[in-house]
PDB file of C-alpha atoms in Angstrom:
ATOM      1  CA  MET A 691      15.719  -9.007   2.575  1.00  0.00           C
ATOM      2  CA  ALA A 692      17.444  -6.516   5.021  1.00  0.00           C
ATOM      3  CA  PHE A 693      14.133  -5.812   6.874  1.00  0.00           C
ATOM      4  CA  ALA A 694      15.315  -4.792  10.571  1.00  0.00           C
ATOM      5  CA  LEU A 695      14.471  -0.799  10.305  1.00  0.00           C
ATOM      6  CA  ALA A 696      11.547  -1.353   8.668  1.00  0.00           C
ATOM      7  CA  THR A 697       9.656  -3.210  11.798  1.00  0.00           C
ATOM      8  CA  THR A 698       9.323  -0.019  13.867  1.00  0.00           C
ATOM      9  CA  ALA A 699       6.998   1.771  11.789  1.00  0.00           C
ATOM     10  CA  THR A 700       3.800   1.277  13.400  1.00  0.00           C
ATOM     11  CA  SER A 701       1.637   3.348  15.547  1.00  0.00           C
ATOM     12  CA  SER A 702      -0.908   0.557  16.994  1.00  0.00           C
ATOM     13  CA  ALA A 703       0.281  -2.858  16.943  1.00  0.00           C
ATOM     14  CA  ALA A 704      -3.594  -4.163  16.909  1.00  0.00           C
ATOM     15  CA  GLN A 705      -3.454  -2.200  13.535  1.00  0.00           C
ATOM     16  CA  SER A 706       0.025  -3.144  12.514  1.00  0.00           C
ATOM     17  CA  PRO A 707       0.762  -6.351  10.097  1.00  0.00           C
ATOM     18  CA  PRO A 708       3.126  -9.023  11.304  1.00  0.00           C
ATOM     19  CA  PRO A 709       6.603  -7.871  10.438  1.00  0.00           C
ATOM     20  CA  ALA A 710       7.069 -11.359   8.607  1.00  0.00           C
ATOM     21  CA  LYS A 711       4.182 -10.623   6.529  1.00  0.00           C
ATOM     22  CA  LEU A 712       5.244  -7.068   5.336  1.00  0.00           C
ATOM     23  CA  ALA A 713       8.560  -8.296   4.826  1.00  0.00           C
ATOM     24  CA  LYS A 714       7.089 -11.175   2.516  1.00  0.00           C
ATOM     25  CA  SER A 715       5.143  -8.313   0.581  1.00  0.00           C
ATOM     26  CA  LEU A 716       7.688  -6.053   0.116  1.00  0.00           C
ATOM     27  CA  GLU A 717      10.088  -8.967  -1.492  1.00  0.00           C
ATOM     28  CA  ARG A 718       7.167 -10.137  -3.591  1.00  0.00           C
ATOM     29  CA  ILE A 719       6.796  -6.773  -4.919  1.00  0.00           C
ATOM     30  CA  TYR A 720      10.231  -5.458  -5.271  1.00  0.00           C
ATOM     31  CA  GLY A 721      11.978  -9.172  -5.467  1.00  0.00           C
ATOM     32  CA  ALA A 722      14.564 -10.676  -3.242  1.00  0.00           C
ATOM     33  CA  GLY A 723      17.681  -9.184  -2.119  1.00  0.00           C
ATOM     34  CA  ALA A 724      15.971  -5.585  -2.201  1.00  0.00           C
ATOM     35  CA  GLN A 725      17.334  -3.395   0.748  1.00  0.00           C
ATOM     36  CA  VAL A 726      14.588  -1.537   2.859  1.00  0.00           C
ATOM     37  CA  ASP A 727      15.533   1.405   4.814  1.00  0.00           C
ATOM     38  CA  THR A 728      12.497   3.645   7.102  1.00  0.00           C
ATOM     39  CA  LEU A 729      11.909   7.102   6.435  1.00  0.00           C
ATOM     40  CA  HIS A 730      10.145   9.588   8.241  1.00  0.00           C
ATOM     41  CA  VAL A 731       8.549  11.856   6.398  1.00  0.00           C
ATOM     42  CA  ASP A 732       6.007  14.501   8.420  1.00  0.00           C
ATOM     43  CA  SER A 733       4.355  11.953  11.059  1.00  0.00           C
ATOM     44  CA  ALA A 734       4.269   9.291   8.601  1.00  0.00           C
ATOM     45  CA  THR A 735       6.591   6.162   7.833  1.00  0.00           C
ATOM     46  CA  VAL A 736       7.800   5.590   4.606  1.00  0.00           C
ATOM     47  CA  TYR A 737      10.190   2.405   3.249  1.00  0.00           C
ATOM     48  CA  ARG A 738      12.632   3.200   0.802  1.00  0.00           C
ATOM     49  CA  VAL A 739      13.145   0.115  -1.259  1.00  0.00           C
ATOM     50  CA  SER A 740      16.419  -0.407  -2.779  1.00  0.00           C
ATOM     51  CA  ARG A 741      18.793  -3.103  -4.425  1.00  0.00           C
ATOM     52  CA  ALA A 742      22.935  -2.445  -4.677  1.00  0.00           C
ATOM     53  CA  GLY A 743      22.704   1.118  -4.320  1.00  0.00           C
ATOM     54  CA  ALA A 744      19.903   1.734  -6.878  1.00  0.00           C
ATOM     55  CA  LEU A 745      16.423   3.057  -5.770  1.00  0.00           C
ATOM     56  CA  LEU A 746      13.647   0.579  -6.808  1.00  0.00           C
ATOM     57  CA  GLY A 747      10.842   2.893  -5.071  1.00  0.00           C
ATOM     58  CA  PHE A 748       8.605   3.474  -1.781  1.00  0.00           C
ATOM     59  CA  ALA A 749       5.941   1.855   0.103  1.00  0.00           C
ATOM     60  CA  GLN A 750       3.716   2.873   3.021  1.00  0.00           C
ATOM     61  CA  VAL A 751       1.747   0.944   5.122  1.00  0.00           C
ATOM     62  CA  ARG A 752      -1.807   2.567   6.336  1.00  0.00           C
ATOM     63  CA  ASN A 753      -4.976   1.558   7.752  1.00  0.00           C
ATOM     64  CA  VAL A 754      -8.571   2.320   6.352  1.00  0.00           C
ATOM     65  CA  LYS A 755     -11.984   1.513   7.871  1.00  0.00           C
ATOM     66  CA  GLY A 756     -14.083  -0.859   6.149  1.00  0.00           C
ATOM     67  CA  LYS A 757     -17.477  -1.695   7.444  1.00  0.00           C
ATOM     68  CA  GLU A 758     -16.466  -2.017  10.912  1.00  0.00           C
ATOM     69  CA  LEU A 759     -12.809  -2.613  11.213  1.00  0.00           C
ATOM     70  CA  PRO A 760      -9.630  -1.334  10.006  1.00  0.00           C
ATOM     71  CA  ILE A 761      -8.264  -3.031   6.527  1.00  0.00           C
ATOM     72  CA  THR A 762      -4.111  -2.692   6.803  1.00  0.00           C
ATOM     73  CA  TYR A 763      -2.891  -2.241   3.551  1.00  0.00           C
ATOM     74  CA  LEU A 764       0.281  -1.340   1.701  1.00  0.00           C
ATOM     75  CA  VAL A 765       1.007   0.984  -1.279  1.00  0.00           C
ATOM     76  CA  ALA A 766       4.139   0.379  -3.542  1.00  0.00           C
ATOM     77  CA  ILE A 767       5.478   2.949  -5.948  1.00  0.00           C
ATOM     78  CA  ASP A 768       8.595   2.625  -8.273  1.00  0.00           C
ATOM     79  CA  SER A 769      11.075   5.395  -8.763  1.00  0.00           C
ATOM     80  CA  ALA A 770       8.920   7.159 -11.432  1.00  0.00           C
ATOM     81  CA  ASP A 771       6.082   7.542  -8.902  1.00  0.00           C
ATOM     82  CA  THR A 772       4.080   4.732 -10.792  1.00  0.00           C
ATOM     83  CA  LEU A 773       1.862   2.393  -8.521  1.00  0.00           C
ATOM     84  CA  ARG A 774       3.945  -1.292  -8.666  1.00  0.00           C
ATOM     85  CA  ASP A 775       1.337  -2.748  -6.692  1.00  0.00           C
ATOM     86  CA  ILE A 776      -1.151  -2.878  -3.414  1.00  0.00           C
ATOM     87  CA  ASP A 777      -1.244  -5.561  -0.923  1.00  0.00           C
ATOM     88  CA  ILE A 778      -3.941  -6.144   1.909  1.00  0.00           C
ATOM     89  CA  LEU A 779      -1.575  -6.974   4.745  1.00  0.00           C
ATOM     90  CA  VAL A 780      -4.816  -7.507   7.347  1.00  0.00           C
ATOM     91  CA  TYR A 781      -8.018  -7.939   6.528  1.00  0.00           C
ATOM     92  CA  ARG A 782     -10.625  -8.216   9.727  1.00  0.00           C
ATOM     93  CA  GLU A 783     -13.933  -7.757   8.409  1.00  0.00           C
ATOM     94  CA  PRO A 784     -16.067 -10.966   8.008  1.00  0.00           C
ATOM     95  CA  TYR A 785     -16.776 -10.402   4.335  1.00  0.00           C
ATOM     96  CA  GLY A 786     -15.156  -8.822   1.420  1.00  0.00           C
ATOM     97  CA  GLY A 787     -12.145 -10.250   1.714  1.00  0.00           C
ATOM     98  CA  GLU A 788     -11.845 -10.526  -1.975  1.00  0.00           C
ATOM     99  CA  VAL A 789     -10.279  -7.071  -1.993  1.00  0.00           C
ATOM    100  CA  ALA A 790      -6.971  -9.223  -0.914  1.00  0.00           C
ATOM    101  CA  TYR A 791      -7.169 -11.390  -4.112  1.00  0.00           C
ATOM    102  CA  ASP A 792      -4.592 -10.778  -7.300  1.00  0.00           C
ATOM    103  CA  PRO A 793      -7.319 -10.419  -9.792  1.00  0.00           C
ATOM    104  CA  TRP A 794      -8.913  -7.507  -8.136  1.00  0.00           C
ATOM    105  CA  ARG A 795      -5.574  -5.785  -6.638  1.00  0.00           C
ATOM    106  CA  LYS A 796      -3.781  -5.895 -10.046  1.00  0.00           C
ATOM    107  CA  GLN A 797      -6.216  -3.479 -11.502  1.00  0.00           C
ATOM    108  CA  PHE A 798      -4.148  -1.088  -9.456  1.00  0.00           C
ATOM    109  CA  ARG A 799      -0.466  -1.902 -10.985  1.00  0.00           C
ATOM    110  CA  GLY A 800       0.697   0.796 -13.614  1.00  0.00           C
ATOM    111  CA  LYS A 801      -1.644   3.524 -12.221  1.00  0.00           C
ATOM    112  CA  THR A 802      -0.314   7.149 -11.097  1.00  0.00           C
ATOM    113  CA  ALA A 803      -1.657  10.002  -9.256  1.00  0.00           C
ATOM    114  CA  ALA A 804      -3.202  11.259 -12.212  1.00  0.00           C
ATOM    115  CA  ALA A 805      -5.719   8.223 -12.827  1.00  0.00           C
ATOM    116  CA  PRO A 806      -9.105   8.641 -11.434  1.00  0.00           C
ATOM    117  CA  LEU A 807      -8.666   5.484  -8.930  1.00  0.00           C
ATOM    118  CA  GLN A 808     -12.643   5.582  -8.874  1.00  0.00           C
ATOM    119  CA  VAL A 809     -14.788   2.278  -8.089  1.00  0.00           C
ATOM    120  CA  GLY A 810     -16.813   2.182 -11.344  1.00  0.00           C
ATOM    121  CA  LYS A 811     -14.324   4.192 -13.484  1.00  0.00           C
ATOM    122  CA  ASP A 812     -10.937   2.599 -13.667  1.00  0.00           C
ATOM    123  CA  ILE A 813     -11.588   0.010 -10.808  1.00  0.00           C
ATOM    124  CA  ARG A 814     -14.234  -2.466 -10.745  1.00  0.00           C
ATOM    125  CA  ASN A 815     -16.358  -3.173  -7.696  1.00  0.00           C
ATOM    126  CA  ILE A 816     -16.498  -6.467  -6.202  1.00  0.00           C
ATOM    127  CA  SER A 817     -20.050  -7.560  -5.577  1.00  0.00           C
ATOM    128  CA  GLY A 818     -20.874  -7.880  -2.000  1.00  0.00           C
ATOM    129  CA  ALA A 819     -17.678  -6.228  -0.855  1.00  0.00           C
ATOM    130  CA  THR A 820     -18.821  -2.822  -1.927  1.00  0.00           C
ATOM    131  CA  ILE A 821     -17.792  -1.296   0.995  1.00  0.00           C
ATOM    132  CA  SER A 822     -14.184  -2.406   1.177  1.00  0.00           C
ATOM    133  CA  SER A 823     -13.837  -2.062  -2.442  1.00  0.00           C
ATOM    134  CA  ASN A 824     -14.623   1.782  -2.157  1.00  0.00           C
ATOM    135  CA  ALA A 825     -12.738   2.190   1.186  1.00  0.00           C
ATOM    136  CA  VAL A 826      -9.267   0.468  -0.382  1.00  0.00           C
ATOM    137  CA  THR A 827      -9.602   2.345  -3.763  1.00  0.00           C
ATOM    138  CA  ARG A 828     -10.165   5.657  -2.031  1.00  0.00           C
ATOM    139  CA  ALA A 829      -7.136   4.895   0.531  1.00  0.00           C
ATOM    140  CA  VAL A 830      -5.226   3.803  -2.148  1.00  0.00           C
ATOM    141  CA  ARG A 831      -5.431   6.966  -3.904  1.00  0.00           C
ATOM    142  CA  LYS A 832      -4.796   8.883  -0.987  1.00  0.00           C
ATOM    143  CA  THR A 833      -1.948   7.118  -0.138  1.00  0.00           C
ATOM    144  CA  LEU A 834      -0.437   7.058  -3.907  1.00  0.00           C
ATOM    145  CA  ALA A 835      -1.093  10.880  -4.176  1.00  0.00           C
ATOM    146  CA  ASP A 836       0.689  11.491  -0.881  1.00  0.00           C
ATOM    147  CA  LEU A 837       3.867   9.514  -1.409  1.00  0.00           C
ATOM    148  CA  THR A 838       3.859  11.039  -5.287  1.00  0.00           C
ATOM    149  CA  ALA A 839       3.683  14.482  -3.491  1.00  0.00           C
ATOM    150  CA  TRP A 840       6.490  13.896  -0.880  1.00  0.00           C
ATOM    151  CA  HIS A 841       8.704  12.282  -3.974  1.00  0.00           C
ATOM    152  CA  ALA A 842       8.085  15.773  -5.854  1.00  0.00           C
ATOM    153  CA  GLU A 843       8.949  17.791  -2.759  1.00  0.00           C
ATOM    154  CA  GLY A 844      12.241  15.899  -2.130  1.00  0.00           C
ATOM    155  CA  LYS A 845      11.051  14.382   1.181  1.00  0.00           C
ATOM    156  CA  LEU A 846      11.657  11.152  -0.434  1.00  0.00           C
ATOM    157  CA  ARG A 847      14.864  10.147  -1.620  1.00  0.00           C
TER     158      ARG A 847
END
């Protein structure tokens, strides 16, 4: 995976994923051989993912506050603004790490910015991880809305 450009996309090293972990996550979501380029939209960094010149989608890494500490997560969409997957890149809290497990994350796949993306509606809560479940869900909803809006405005191509 071509990933050299994507490693400069962080604002704070303490709240950034290790570059190898980010590369592994993008490869898991978009497949081997994906090319990753870094775009700057407003003050944000977005990854454009393609293969053989064909656009596969966009991804962004952000942080959201859990109970006490930041949770570093990735939201990946396809070229039609449908959520491909989310990934928890760095989970720092002592409890609630179940938000990083595939059975919880997979319920986001296929959602669009039109989906409610609310715990208790289309996203289930995790007992013992209520704060993390809600924080990540709200953050994913916001990131998906931003990526979709930027794409519609022509800021992502």
